[in-house]
Each structure stands twice: as C-alpha cells, then as structure tokens.
C-alpha cells in the first residue's frame, strides 16, 4: 500500500478538536474528507493509523484489538493534554466501535460522538456464519488468510484511487467480533450526544445494526440517526460524503458551546415513534 496515502494526518487548528478513527483493514485515507471538512470549521483534527493497518497484510499478524483500543486511548489522551476546550470523537466502521468505547470509559473527556457505519452487525448470512466460526480455531486452521481485493465504495473514480490491503489474517476477525461485543455492552454507558450515520446499500455492515445500536444509547442526552440511500460502506469517501460532512459538522457545532445541552432536541431519534422497541441483537 502507498504509505503516503494511508498515513496518519493532523489538520486545522482551533479551540475544539476531533479524533478520527478509521475502519478494520483500512487507513486514515477513508476519513480524510470528513477531517478536512471539520478542519475548515475551525477544529483541530487528528487521525491516527491504527497498529498493523495501512501497510502490509503481515503487519496485522502481531496486533489485536487491545492494540487498536490502546492506540485510540493514547490519541485521545494526547488531544486532551493539548488543552482543547472540547474534544469530540468520530469513527468509521470498526473505528466507530473504538470511538464508542472511548466515550463510555471517558465521559469527562469526550464531548460528542459521530459513529459512521458502525460495525455492530455484519451484513448477510455468510458473515454471520463467519462470526460464529472465528470463535473456534477451525476457520483459522482452514483459511488463515482472507483475500480482500477491494473496498466498498460506489463511486468508481474514488474506488480506482483507493489504497486497498490485499489480504488480512482471519484471526483478526476474532478481534473485530470481540470489539462488537464490547461496544454493544458499553453503549448504555455513553453520556454524550451521538450522531449515527448508516448507508442503506452498505455491503459490509447491516444498517439495521446501527439503528439497533441507537436504541442502546439510553444515557446519551441526544441521539441523531441519519441514513443515506446512495453510496456504500466507506461513506466519507463515497457519494454521500459531502452530506455526511455537513451532518457531522452541524451536529458537533451544536455541542461546541456551553456545557448545557441545547434546548432544541427535536431531531433526537428517541423522540420518534417506536424507538423503544429493542429489536434483534447482532447475530
């Protein structure tokens, strides 16, 4: 992979900051358009490259979900030490799971969350079966590597430029599944406002998982849910990317002021009819 394209980045300056976390087998390249948009609004934006990502398939052999969570924790700590007025966290896919856990465990540090295509539930029966198999050594013995071959973007021009890891160790799927379970368990502990964005045509994660996750955010002061009919999993880089950037920027803007919650919470998803229904948990 092109190390320059997948490198960590820091953009902008201002009194508030946002930590951006990319997805499983991805890189900061996935979230850079969102970072650029937030920096243009006067925020400092930091997007680390998670351990083992963005270089070679072999680099993922010696890391696990603890390393990814620790890297996210370290990045959040570094931002907070810079003395920013407010610190927000946004994540894509697996990065959304890491972001959620940061907010749950550091309510004094995270002012708000943006969870983009959160990887709560895989899409399709094949991945549901994989989720069951990775909990045993069987899959790792029979299929130690998974050929990736591409990424889930509908815009063909952007897709042609995407840095793609050609393969990854199947053992890392176990770590992704573990993060799913941990994030779901942590969701009721989140006490900051949350925006959840899903893509109806996502081929990687089920958008219903995002809606199910929203119902678990019972302690959050406000929850906004947006769904895009166009584009696939990598929303920040796809056709809905500009709309996502506006949604996230506007949402965070509401919470960059005083500590008190804004009076206007009419877009809180939990005010919609039927939000109380629990739905089915991730398979």
XYZ file of C-alpha atoms in Angstrom:
283
model
C 0.000 0.000 0.000
C 1.052 3.607 -0.613
C 2.365 4.743 2.753
C 1.727 8.398 1.963
C -1.921 7.781 1.102
C -2.543 5.713 4.227
C -0.524 7.820 6.672
C -1.880 9.420 9.816
C -2.755 13.100 9.486
C -3.349 16.215 11.538
C -5.340 19.134 10.144
C -6.581 22.534 11.237
C -6.439 24.457 14.452
C -8.958 25.883 16.858
C -10.297 25.702 20.402
C -12.040 22.349 19.777
C -10.654 19.076 18.455
C -11.888 15.872 16.861
C -10.243 12.457 16.887
C -10.987 10.454 13.715
C -10.686 6.648 13.710
C -10.668 4.543 10.540
C -12.040 1.067 9.961
C -10.831 -2.528 10.010
C -8.057 -3.138 7.420
C -8.483 0.489 6.352
C -6.454 3.630 6.968
C -6.851 7.358 7.651
C -7.403 7.773 3.901
C -11.004 6.625 4.461
C -11.884 9.527 6.765
C -9.745 12.346 5.378
C -12.603 14.172 3.561
C -14.516 14.327 6.836
C -11.379 15.560 8.593
C -10.860 18.293 6.012
C -14.448 19.463 6.403
C -14.198 19.641 10.196
C -10.858 21.460 9.984
C -12.498 24.010 7.687
C -14.988 24.685 10.503
C -12.174 25.694 12.845
C -11.382 22.408 14.557
C -8.111 20.607 15.075
C -8.439 17.109 13.593
C -6.203 14.141 14.339
C -6.474 10.792 12.539
C -4.001 8.120 13.699
C -3.213 4.984 11.747
C -4.177 2.038 13.919
C -1.486 -0.602 14.622
C -0.983 -3.089 11.792
C -3.065 -1.086 9.328
C -2.255 0.702 6.108
C 0.969 -1.098 5.203
C 1.129 -4.861 4.537
C -1.082 -7.856 5.379
C 1.727 -9.307 7.518
C 1.675 -6.228 9.759
C -1.682 -7.407 11.124
C -0.270 -10.716 12.362
C 1.175 -9.354 15.588
C -1.585 -6.994 16.737
C -5.045 -7.434 18.218
C -7.998 -5.405 19.449
C -6.115 -4.376 22.589
C -3.512 -2.620 20.448
C -6.202 -0.785 18.467
C -8.030 0.346 21.599
C -4.772 1.395 23.263
C -3.827 3.458 20.204
C -7.213 5.193 20.291
C -6.806 5.840 24.031
C -3.336 7.295 23.521
C -4.559 9.593 20.748
C -7.435 10.839 22.920
C -5.099 11.430 25.865
C -2.698 13.389 23.664
C -5.518 15.606 22.368
C -6.816 16.276 25.861
C -3.341 17.249 27.048
C -3.224 19.938 24.372
C -5.841 21.838 26.351
C -8.685 21.974 23.857
C -11.995 23.404 25.022
C -13.987 20.436 23.709
C -12.840 17.077 22.301
C -15.066 15.012 20.009
C -14.519 11.559 18.545
C -15.710 10.207 15.198
C -15.144 6.744 13.782
C -15.895 4.700 10.694
C -16.946 1.047 10.952
C -14.582 -0.567 13.475
C -13.375 2.931 14.286
C -16.924 3.714 15.407
C -16.744 0.826 17.887
C -13.467 2.162 19.272
C -14.932 5.674 19.452
C -17.989 4.469 21.334
C -15.811 2.706 23.888
C -13.728 5.846 24.405
C -16.866 7.824 25.198
C -18.187 5.124 27.513
C -14.967 4.927 29.525
C -14.000 8.614 29.427
C -17.211 10.630 29.827
C -15.173 13.537 31.188
C -13.100 13.733 28.008
C -15.460 13.053 25.092
C -17.961 15.846 24.403
C -19.735 14.167 21.477
C -19.609 11.211 19.090
C -20.138 10.614 15.374
C -20.471 6.903 14.570
C -20.310 6.311 10.809
C -21.436 2.905 9.505
C -20.756 1.350 12.921
C -19.710 -2.282 12.560
C -22.266 -3.612 15.017
C -23.674 -6.320 12.765
C -22.216 -7.828 9.600
C -24.358 -7.939 6.503
C -25.518 -11.247 5.080
C -25.688 -14.862 6.292
C -22.108 -15.613 5.204
C -20.617 -13.109 7.629
C -22.988 -14.225 10.369
C -21.543 -17.720 9.922
C -18.005 -16.339 9.950
C -18.774 -14.598 13.247
C -19.625 -17.976 14.752
C -16.629 -19.780 13.243
C -13.979 -17.264 14.311
C -14.718 -18.111 17.922
C -13.136 -21.523 17.302
C -9.691 -22.355 15.794
C -11.395 -24.111 12.863
C -11.574 -21.153 10.495
C -8.015 -20.052 11.254
C -6.720 -23.568 10.530
C -8.586 -23.948 7.252
C -8.417 -20.357 5.974
C -5.580 -18.440 7.669
C -5.815 -15.515 5.223
C -8.748 -13.655 3.701
C -8.281 -12.095 0.261
C -9.810 -8.633 0.318
C -9.475 -7.477 -3.286
C -11.414 -4.211 -2.969
C -13.311 -1.812 -0.757
C -16.989 -0.908 -0.536
C -17.281 2.376 -2.475
C -19.863 3.029 -5.201
C -18.063 5.983 -6.809
C -15.892 4.270 -9.445
C -13.437 7.143 -9.741
C -12.803 7.194 -5.988
C -12.697 3.401 -5.919
C -9.924 3.382 -8.514
C -7.802 5.561 -6.232
C -8.477 3.684 -3.007
C -5.496 2.112 -1.229
C -6.620 -1.460 -0.529
C -4.951 -4.025 1.699
C -4.939 -7.160 -0.500
C -5.473 -9.627 2.356
C -5.636 -9.908 6.130
C -5.260 -12.672 8.750
C -8.591 -14.320 9.509
C -7.588 -14.303 13.185
C -8.165 -10.552 13.255
C -11.855 -11.132 12.586
C -11.990 -12.586 16.078
C -10.743 -9.264 17.382
C -13.340 -7.374 15.382
C -16.089 -9.600 16.799
C -14.760 -9.030 20.303
C -14.907 -5.276 19.757
C -18.506 -5.638 18.569
C -19.458 -7.337 21.825
C -17.568 -4.847 23.973
C -19.064 -1.837 22.197
C -22.610 -3.144 22.468
C -22.083 -3.724 26.184
C -20.650 -0.215 26.605
C -23.366 1.609 24.648
C -25.666 2.273 27.661
C -22.731 3.963 29.423
C -22.289 6.691 26.784
C -23.334 10.060 28.260
C -22.567 12.444 25.432
C -24.622 13.354 22.340
C -24.268 10.888 19.474
C -24.817 11.002 15.727
C -25.137 7.638 13.957
C -24.876 7.534 10.156
C -25.675 4.453 8.060
C -25.762 3.602 4.354
C -28.741 1.637 3.059
C -26.609 -0.064 0.379
C -23.720 -0.913 2.704
C -22.377 -4.341 1.702
C -20.188 -4.765 4.789
C -22.334 -3.929 7.814
C -26.081 -4.049 8.182
C -27.608 -0.566 8.636
C -30.168 -2.198 10.927
C -27.294 -2.781 13.320
C -26.773 0.969 13.519
C -30.445 1.527 14.268
C -30.329 -1.213 16.893
C -27.280 0.430 18.458
C -29.115 3.746 18.705
C -31.715 2.106 20.935
C -28.938 1.061 23.309
C -27.732 4.646 23.817
C -30.143 5.197 26.672
C -27.951 7.596 28.683
C -26.965 9.901 25.816
C -28.553 13.371 26.086
C -29.360 13.374 22.346
C -29.117 10.836 19.539
C -29.395 11.700 15.851
C -29.760 8.997 13.210
C -29.170 9.645 9.502
C -29.395 7.122 6.686
C -28.121 7.554 3.134
C -29.815 5.767 0.268
C -26.861 6.276 -2.083
C -23.313 5.046 -1.604
C -21.770 2.089 0.160
C -19.830 1.378 3.356
C -16.995 3.922 3.160
C -19.410 6.841 3.472
C -16.832 9.646 3.934
C -15.262 8.806 0.547
C -18.444 7.932 -1.326
C -21.187 9.972 -2.979
C -22.818 10.835 0.350
C -19.528 12.054 1.795
C -20.262 15.800 1.444
C -23.677 15.361 3.080
C -22.106 13.333 5.885
C -19.511 16.048 6.465
C -22.270 18.650 6.734
C -24.351 16.474 9.081
C -21.404 15.736 11.369
C -20.176 19.335 11.318
C -23.621 20.744 12.110
C -24.205 18.194 14.858
C -20.890 18.839 16.581
C -21.385 22.598 16.200
C -24.435 22.381 18.461
C -22.278 20.938 21.240
C -19.212 23.151 20.908
C -20.729 25.815 23.117
C -21.675 25.843 26.815
C -21.842 22.655 28.830
C -25.626 22.780 29.000
C -27.449 20.847 26.279
C -29.109 22.913 23.535
C -32.812 23.398 24.082
C -33.686 22.211 20.577
C -33.516 18.407 20.621
C -36.361 17.797 18.194
C -34.122 15.679 15.964
C -33.370 13.252 18.781
C -34.114 9.825 17.313
C -35.538 8.665 20.609
C -38.458 11.000 20.119
C -39.581 9.019 17.074
C -42.458 6.596 17.307
C -41.371 3.088 18.172
C -37.812 3.877 19.218
C -38.324 1.951 22.456
C -38.558 -1.357 20.598
C -35.403 -3.316 21.306
C -35.153 -5.153 18.016
C -32.880 -8.126 17.469
C -29.304 -8.058 18.777
C -26.415 -8.562 16.384
C -26.110 -12.224 15.321
